[in-house]
PDB file of C-alpha atoms in Angstrom:
ATOM      1  CA  MET A   1      -0.058  -0.073   0.112  1.00 48.00           C
ATOM      2  CA  ALA A   2       2.611   2.614   1.098  1.00 49.00           C
ATOM      3  CA  LYS A   3       4.695   1.719  -2.555  1.00 48.00           C
ATOM      4  CA  GLU A   4       2.014   2.161  -4.370  1.00 46.00           C
ATOM      5  CA  ALA A   5       0.922   4.969  -2.207  1.00 50.00           C
ATOM      6  CA  GLY A   6       4.141   6.776  -3.927  1.00 56.00           C
ATOM      7  CA  ILE A   7       6.516   6.603  -0.925  1.00 61.00           C
ATOM      8  CA  GLN A   8       9.886   6.810  -2.483  1.00 64.00           C
ATOM      9  CA  GLN A   9      11.152   2.765  -2.542  1.00 68.00           C
ATOM     10  CA  ASP A  10      14.577   3.476  -0.500  1.00 67.00           C
ATOM     11  CA  VAL A  11      12.545   5.068   2.625  1.00 70.00           C
ATOM     12  CA  LEU A  12      10.414   1.819   2.112  1.00 63.00           C
ATOM     13  CA  LEU A  13      13.342  -0.263   2.356  1.00 66.00           C
ATOM     14  CA  LEU A  14      15.107   1.535   4.830  1.00 70.00           C
ATOM     15  CA  VAL A  15      12.248   0.740   7.584  1.00 75.00           C
ATOM     16  CA  THR A  16      11.542  -3.151   6.450  1.00 75.00           C
ATOM     17  CA  GLN A  17      15.111  -3.893   6.601  1.00 76.00           C
ATOM     18  CA  GLU A  18      15.589  -2.104  10.884  1.00 78.00           C
ATOM     19  CA  VAL A  19      12.665  -3.855  11.724  1.00 74.00           C
ATOM     20  CA  LEU A  20      14.487  -6.965   9.912  1.00 69.00           C
ATOM     21  CA  ASP A  21      17.707  -6.570  11.613  1.00 70.00           C
ATOM     22  CA  LYS A  22      15.642  -5.516  15.010  1.00 77.00           C
ATOM     23  CA  LYS A  23      16.932  -1.495  14.833  1.00 79.00           C
ATOM     24  CA  LEU A  24      12.839  -0.342  14.770  1.00 82.00           C
ATOM     25  CA  ASP A  25      10.411  -2.284  16.338  1.00 85.00           C
ATOM     26  CA  GLY A  26       7.153  -2.651  13.986  1.00 85.00           C
ATOM     27  CA  GLU A  27       4.659  -0.693  15.960  1.00 88.00           C
ATOM     28  CA  SER A  28       7.368   2.545  15.105  1.00 86.00           C
ATOM     29  CA  ALA A  29       7.644   1.228  12.099  1.00 85.00           C
ATOM     30  CA  VAL A  30       3.543   1.508  10.937  1.00 87.00           C
ATOM     31  CA  CYS A  31       3.480   4.660  12.608  1.00 87.00           C
ATOM     32  CA  ILE A  32       6.200   6.121  10.518  1.00 89.00           C
ATOM     33  CA  LEU A  33       4.486   4.846   7.522  1.00 86.00           C
ATOM     34  CA  ASN A  34       1.153   5.728   8.505  1.00 87.00           C
ATOM     35  CA  ILE A  35       2.276   9.256   9.033  1.00 89.00           C
ATOM     36  CA  ALA A  36       4.201   9.529   5.646  1.00 87.00           C
ATOM     37  CA  LEU A  37       0.901   7.977   3.944  1.00 87.00           C
ATOM     38  CA  ALA A  38      -1.165  10.288   5.424  1.00 89.00           C
ATOM     39  CA  ALA A  39       1.260  13.364   4.455  1.00 89.00           C
ATOM     40  CA  LYS A  40       0.844  11.912   0.709  1.00 85.00           C
ATOM     41  CA  ASN A  41      -3.147  12.252   0.968  1.00 86.00           C
ATOM     42  CA  SER A  42      -2.877  15.599   2.470  1.00 90.00           C
ATOM     43  CA  LYS A  43      -0.902  16.971  -0.355  1.00 88.00           C
ATOM     44  CA  LEU A  44       1.880  17.676   2.185  1.00 91.00           C
ATOM     45  CA  PRO A  45       5.555  17.822   1.102  1.00 90.00           C
ATOM     46  CA  ALA A  46       6.013  14.158   1.309  1.00 85.00           C
ATOM     47  CA  SER A  47       9.874  14.495   0.816  1.00 86.00           C
ATOM     48  CA  VAL A  48      10.008  16.492   4.496  1.00 90.00           C
ATOM     49  CA  PHE A  49       8.567  13.398   5.869  1.00 89.00           C
ATOM     50  CA  GLU A  50      11.149  10.762   3.905  1.00 86.00           C
ATOM     51  CA  GLU A  51      13.883  13.068   4.966  1.00 90.00           C
ATOM     52  CA  LYS A  52      13.329  13.337   8.147  1.00 89.00           C
ATOM     53  CA  ILE A  53      13.100   9.420   8.725  1.00 88.00           C
ATOM     54  CA  ARG A  54      16.324   8.471   6.755  1.00 87.00           C
ATOM     55  CA  GLU A  55      17.882  11.645   9.051  1.00 89.00           C
ATOM     56  CA  GLY A  56      15.764   9.359  12.028  1.00 88.00           C
ATOM     57  CA  SER A  57      17.302   6.564  11.066  1.00 85.00           C
ATOM     58  CA  ALA A  58      20.962   7.811  10.375  1.00 87.00           C
ATOM     59  CA  LYS A  59      21.245   9.257  13.935  1.00 90.00           C
ATOM     60  CA  ARG A  60      19.871   6.281  14.788  1.00 88.00           C
ATOM     61  CA  ILE A  61      16.857   7.722  16.721  1.00 88.00           C
ATOM     62  CA  GLN A  62      14.545   5.437  18.847  1.00 89.00           C
ATOM     63  CA  GLY A  63      11.712   4.863  16.418  1.00 87.00           C
ATOM     64  CA  GLU A  64       9.114   6.348  19.045  1.00 90.00           C
ATOM     65  CA  ARG A  65      10.965   9.555  19.086  1.00 91.00           C
ATOM     66  CA  ILE A  66      10.857   9.484  15.054  1.00 91.00           C
ATOM     67  CA  CYS A  67       6.889   8.745  15.008  1.00 91.00           C
ATOM     68  CA  MET A  68       6.467  11.736  17.136  1.00 94.00           C
ATOM     69  CA  ALA A  69       8.614  14.157  15.008  1.00 94.00           C
ATOM     70  CA  LEU A  70       6.457  13.059  12.246  1.00 93.00           C
ATOM     71  CA  LYS A  71       3.560  13.518  14.007  1.00 95.00           C
ATOM     72  CA  SER A  72       4.214  16.853  14.986  1.00 96.00           C
ATOM     73  CA  LEU A  73       6.009  18.198  11.528  1.00 95.00           C
ATOM     74  CA  PHE A  74       2.349  16.766  10.259  1.00 96.00           C
ATOM     75  CA  LYS A  75       0.665  19.084  12.676  1.00 97.00           C
ATOM     76  CA  GLU A  76       2.651  22.035  11.575  1.00 97.00           C
ATOM     77  CA  MET A  77       2.295  21.580   8.257  1.00 96.00           C
ATOM     78  CA  GLU A  78      -1.345  21.011   8.219  1.00 96.00           C
ATOM     79  CA  PHE A  79      -1.337  23.860  10.317  1.00 97.00           C
ATOM     80  CA  SER A  80       0.217  26.146   7.758  1.00 97.00           C
ATOM     81  CA  LYS A  81      -1.687  24.547   5.426  1.00 96.00           C
ATOM     82  CA  GLN A  82      -5.104  26.103   6.762  1.00 96.00           C
ATOM     83  CA  LEU A  83      -3.305  29.439   7.313  1.00 96.00           C
ATOM     84  CA  LEU A  84      -2.259  29.831   3.614  1.00 96.00           C
ATOM     85  CA  ALA A  85      -5.798  28.728   2.372  1.00 95.00           C
ATOM     86  CA  GLN A  86      -7.552  31.154   4.527  1.00 94.00           C
ATOM     87  CA  TYR A  87      -4.842  33.721   3.132  1.00 93.00           C
ATOM     88  CA  THR A  88      -5.355  33.051  -0.754  1.00 92.00           C
ATOM     89  CA  ASN A  89      -9.152  31.421  -0.324  1.00 93.00           C
ATOM     90  CA  LYS A  90      -7.526  27.989  -2.227  1.00 93.00           C
ATOM     91  CA  THR A  91      -5.334  25.112  -1.425  1.00 93.00           C
ATOM     92  CA  PRO A  92      -1.738  25.693  -1.152  1.00 94.00           C
ATOM     93  CA  SER A  93       0.541  24.554  -2.912  1.00 93.00           C
ATOM     94  CA  GLU A  94       2.994  22.013  -1.272  1.00 91.00           C
ATOM     95  CA  SER A  95       6.059  24.316  -2.136  1.00 93.00           C
ATOM     96  CA  GLU A  96       4.274  26.948  -0.220  1.00 95.00           C
ATOM     97  CA  ILE A  97       3.731  24.409   2.763  1.00 96.00           C
ATOM     98  CA  ARG A  98       7.512  23.914   2.328  1.00 94.00           C
ATOM     99  CA  THR A  99       8.714  27.584   2.695  1.00 93.00           C
ATOM    100  CA  MET A 100       6.489  28.341   5.882  1.00 95.00           C
ATOM    101  CA  HIS A 101       7.848  24.995   6.967  1.00 95.00           C
ATOM    102  CA  GLU A 102      11.514  26.717   7.133  1.00 93.00           C
ATOM    103  CA  ALA A 103      10.864  29.305   8.406  1.00 93.00           C
ATOM    104  CA  PHE A 104       9.308  27.619  11.363  1.00 94.00           C
ATOM    105  CA  SER A 105      12.738  25.720  11.358  1.00 92.00           C
ATOM    106  CA  GLN A 106      14.098  29.146  11.465  1.00 87.00           C
ATOM    107  CA  GLY A 107      12.535  29.867  15.072  1.00 88.00           C
ATOM    108  CA  ALA A 108       9.281  31.769  13.533  1.00 91.00           C
ATOM    109  CA  THR A 109       6.083  30.497  15.993  1.00 93.00           C
ATOM    110  CA  HIS A 110       2.862  30.315  14.655  1.00 94.00           C
ATOM    111  CA  ALA A 111       1.351  33.580  16.469  1.00 94.00           C
ATOM    112  CA  GLN A 112       4.039  35.178  14.054  1.00 92.00           C
ATOM    113  CA  ALA A 113       2.555  33.966  11.046  1.00 95.00           C
ATOM    114  CA  GLU A 114      -0.600  34.261  11.516  1.00 95.00           C
ATOM    115  CA  ALA A 115       0.108  37.885  12.747  1.00 93.00           C
ATOM    116  CA  PHE A 116       2.415  38.309   9.426  1.00 93.00           C
ATOM    117  CA  LEU A 117       0.131  37.032   7.430  1.00 93.00           C
ATOM    118  CA  SER A 118      -3.020  38.692   8.510  1.00 92.00           C
ATOM    119  CA  SER A 119      -1.306  42.511   8.370  1.00 90.00           C
ATOM    120  CA  HIS A 120       0.015  41.780   4.631  1.00 89.00           C
ATOM    121  CA  HIS A 121      -3.541  40.045   3.286  1.00 87.00           C
ATOM    122  CA  SER A 122      -3.194  42.600   0.707  1.00 88.00           C
ATOM    123  CA  LYS A 123      -0.104  40.997  -1.098  1.00 89.00           C
ATOM    124  CA  LYS A 124       0.324  38.464  -3.238  1.00 89.00           C
ATOM    125  CA  ILE A 125       1.271  34.638  -1.636  1.00 91.00           C
ATOM    126  CA  LYS A 126       4.622  34.775  -3.483  1.00 89.00           C
ATOM    127  CA  THR A 127       5.693  37.896  -1.739  1.00 90.00           C
ATOM    128  CA  ALA A 128       4.185  36.949   1.304  1.00 92.00           C
ATOM    129  CA  LEU A 129       5.894  34.170   1.805  1.00 93.00           C
ATOM    130  CA  ALA A 130       8.958  35.657   0.668  1.00 90.00           C
ATOM    131  CA  ALA A 131       9.039  38.399   3.107  1.00 92.00           C
ATOM    132  CA  PHE A 132       7.871  35.908   6.006  1.00 94.00           C
ATOM    133  CA  SER A 133      11.061  33.932   5.490  1.00 91.00           C
ATOM    134  CA  LEU A 134      13.262  37.010   5.824  1.00 90.00           C
ATOM    135  CA  TYR A 135      11.389  38.444   9.001  1.00 91.00           C
ATOM    136  CA  SER A 136      11.640  34.755  10.407  1.00 90.00           C
ATOM    137  CA  LEU A 137      15.337  35.242  10.143  1.00 88.00           C
ATOM    138  CA  LEU A 138      15.909  38.590  11.085  1.00 89.00           C
ATOM    139  CA  LYS A 139      13.378  38.359  13.947  1.00 88.00           C
ATOM    140  CA  GLN A 140      15.456  35.303  15.621  1.00 84.00           C
ATOM    141  CA  SER A 141      18.520  36.926  15.238  1.00 83.00           C
ATOM    142  CA  GLY A 142      17.735  39.358  17.335  1.00 84.00           C
ATOM    143  CA  VAL A 143      16.281  42.812  15.517  1.00 87.00           C
ATOM    144  CA  SER A 144      13.559  44.893  16.960  1.00 88.00           C
ATOM    145  CA  SER A 145       9.981  44.584  15.506  1.00 86.00           C
ATOM    146  CA  SER A 146      10.271  48.123  14.822  1.00 88.00           C
ATOM    147  CA  GLN A 147      13.283  48.290  13.203  1.00 88.00           C
ATOM    148  CA  LEU A 148      12.105  45.002  11.300  1.00 91.00           C
ATOM    149  CA  ASN A 149       8.543  45.862   9.999  1.00 90.00           C
ATOM    150  CA  GLU A 150       9.513  49.657   9.009  1.00 93.00           C
ATOM    151  CA  PHE A 151      11.858  47.414   6.465  1.00 94.00           C
ATOM    152  CA  ILE A 152      10.152  44.354   5.812  1.00 94.00           C
ATOM    153  CA  THR A 153       7.113  47.193   4.952  1.00 92.00           C
ATOM    154  CA  LEU A 154       9.422  49.090   2.949  1.00 93.00           C
ATOM    155  CA  VAL A 155      10.557  46.025   0.541  1.00 93.00           C
ATOM    156  CA  MET A 156       7.206  44.565  -0.119  1.00 92.00           C
ATOM    157  CA  LYS A 157       6.145  47.508  -1.936  1.00 88.00           C
ATOM    158  CA  ASP A 158       7.783  45.995  -4.983  1.00 87.00           C
ATOM    159  CA  ASP A 159       8.245  42.152  -6.108  1.00 87.00           C
ATOM    160  CA  ALA A 160      12.030  43.133  -7.668  1.00 88.00           C
ATOM    161  CA  VAL A 161      13.257  44.786  -4.801  1.00 89.00           C
ATOM    162  CA  MET A 162      12.087  42.318  -2.586  1.00 88.00           C
ATOM    163  CA  SER A 163      13.767  39.827  -4.652  1.00 87.00           C
ATOM    164  CA  ARG A 164      17.173  41.668  -4.014  1.00 88.00           C
ATOM    165  CA  TRP A 165      17.108  42.112  -0.090  1.00 91.00           C
ATOM    166  CA  LYS A 166      15.988  38.897   0.561  1.00 85.00           C
ATOM    167  CA  GLU A 167      19.560  37.343   0.742  1.00 83.00           C
ATOM    168  CA  LEU A 168      20.140  40.607   3.159  1.00 88.00           C
ATOM    169  CA  PRO A 169      20.295  37.881   6.341  1.00 87.00           C
ATOM    170  CA  GLN A 170      24.020  36.761   4.910  1.00 84.00           C
ATOM    171  CA  LEU A 171      25.061  39.868   5.103  1.00 85.00           C
ATOM    172  CA  PHE A 172      23.886  40.487   8.438  1.00 87.00           C
ATOM    173  CA  ALA A 173      25.433  37.285  10.164  1.00 85.00           C
ATOM    174  CA  ILE A 174      28.453  38.958   8.890  1.00 83.00           C
ATOM    175  CA  VAL A 175      28.503  42.313  10.070  1.00 83.00           C
ATOM    176  CA  THR A 176      26.900  41.217  13.041  1.00 83.00           C
ATOM    177  CA  ARG A 177      29.395  38.555  14.443  1.00 81.00           C
ATOM    178  CA  GLY A 178      31.859  41.888  13.693  1.00 76.00           C
ATOM    179  CA  GLY A 179      29.985  43.860  16.130  1.00 80.00           C
ATOM    180  CA  VAL A 180      27.955  45.267  14.819  1.00 81.00           C
ATOM    181  CA  ALA A 181      24.290  45.895  16.399  1.00 86.00           C
ATOM    182  CA  PRO A 182      21.424  44.195  14.621  1.00 88.00           C
ATOM    183  CA  ASP A 183      19.421  47.363  15.156  1.00 88.00           C
ATOM    184  CA  ASP A 184      22.213  49.456  14.183  1.00 88.00           C
ATOM    185  CA  PHE A 185      22.574  47.147  10.798  1.00 89.00           C
ATOM    186  CA  MET A 186      19.090  47.507  10.171  1.00 91.00           C
ATOM    187  CA  GLU A 187      18.628  51.402  10.153  1.00 91.00           C
ATOM    188  CA  LYS A 188      21.168  51.521   7.896  1.00 90.00           C
ATOM    189  CA  ALA A 189      20.244  48.826   5.325  1.00 92.00           C
ATOM    190  CA  THR A 190      16.503  50.534   5.662  1.00 94.00           C
ATOM    191  CA  GLN A 191      17.742  53.944   4.712  1.00 93.00           C
ATOM    192  CA  ALA A 192      19.526  52.087   1.622  1.00 93.00           C
ATOM    193  CA  VAL A 193      16.189  51.227   1.101  1.00 94.00           C
ATOM    194  CA  LYS A 194      14.697  53.883   1.048  1.00 94.00           C
ATOM    195  CA  LYS A 195      17.272  55.765  -1.028  1.00 93.00           C
ATOM    196  CA  GLY A 196      17.330  52.646  -3.633  1.00 92.00           C
ATOM    197  CA  THR A 197      20.464  51.866  -3.242  1.00 91.00           C
ATOM    198  CA  SER A 198      21.423  48.358  -4.094  1.00 89.00           C
ATOM    199  CA  PRO A 199      22.267  45.735  -1.729  1.00 87.00           C
ATOM    200  CA  HIS A 200      25.532  45.295  -3.843  1.00 85.00           C
ATOM    201  CA  LYS A 201      25.808  48.760  -3.584  1.00 88.00           C
ATOM    202  CA  PHE A 202      24.913  48.511  -0.198  1.00 88.00           C
ATOM    203  CA  ALA A 203      27.961  45.612   0.565  1.00 84.00           C
ATOM    204  CA  ARG A 204      30.121  47.618  -1.243  1.00 82.00           C
ATOM    205  CA  GLU A 205      29.612  50.798   1.098  1.00 80.00           C
ATOM    206  CA  LEU A 206      30.049  47.727   4.177  1.00 77.00           C
ATOM    207  CA  SER A 207      33.248  47.217   2.894  1.00 67.00           C
ATOM    208  CA  LEU A 208      31.742  43.441   1.923  1.00 59.00           C
ATOM    209  CA  ARG A 209      32.209  41.251  -1.096  1.00 53.00           C
ATOM    210  CA  PRO A 210      28.646  41.077  -2.820  1.00 49.00           C
ATOM    211  CA  ARG A 211      29.325  37.622  -4.834  1.00 49.00           C
ATOM    212  CA  LEU A 212      30.712  35.859  -1.814  1.00 45.00           C
ATOM    213  CA  LEU A 213      28.293  36.888   0.381  1.00 47.00           C
ATOM    214  CA  GLY A 214      25.496  35.634  -2.410  1.00 47.00           C
ATOM    215  CA  VAL A 215      23.743  39.081  -2.754  1.00 50.00           C
ATOM    216  CA  SER A 216      23.159  39.172  -6.203  1.00 52.00           C
ATOM    217  CA  GLU A 217      25.323  41.968  -8.143  1.00 50.00           C
ATOM    218  CA  GLU A 218      22.777  44.148 -10.115  1.00 51.00           C
ATOM    219  CA  LYS A 219      22.839  43.766 -14.265  1.00 38.00           C
TER     220      LYS A 219
END
């Protein structure tokens, strides 16, 4: 049944072999495969679940703990699916749910996701998700809400601007490691956006090498 449902063959073989080798008990194996099946049936990004199964096996984590982690992941993705459906009035794509998962993996909370999408309900979902990903990275890095909200609101006004500035966390990480306060850096970044300064030029002003930081240079 699991094979017919489209679960990756290597995952099925992995689980089966671990049961045969007595590294995984039968109850946990059934739990793991049932959740993977449920993810497929709910049109959640099944590959994320399969990655978790492979990771758990590689790290020799107990089957019961893997099952609990998958249950938690399923619950999180169902939350994202429902939230995105409310935002767009349609069934979200797997890539959209995956983007939300990545934001939660970065430390974002459900409350932050609800508040963010509610505040920016007029924006296209692609823009909103890119902005939320950026927001979640910077928020967990210690940027104050006032500084972060101002910056995010500015870059969301234009998709091209949003696209150019989405790699800001890489610049942020390097500069703040050098001792610059998070809010001081964000204030400079906000002023750069207001002036129409490109991320490339902004990085130059900070004496950084943009290409090494993953910041696109303007054509």
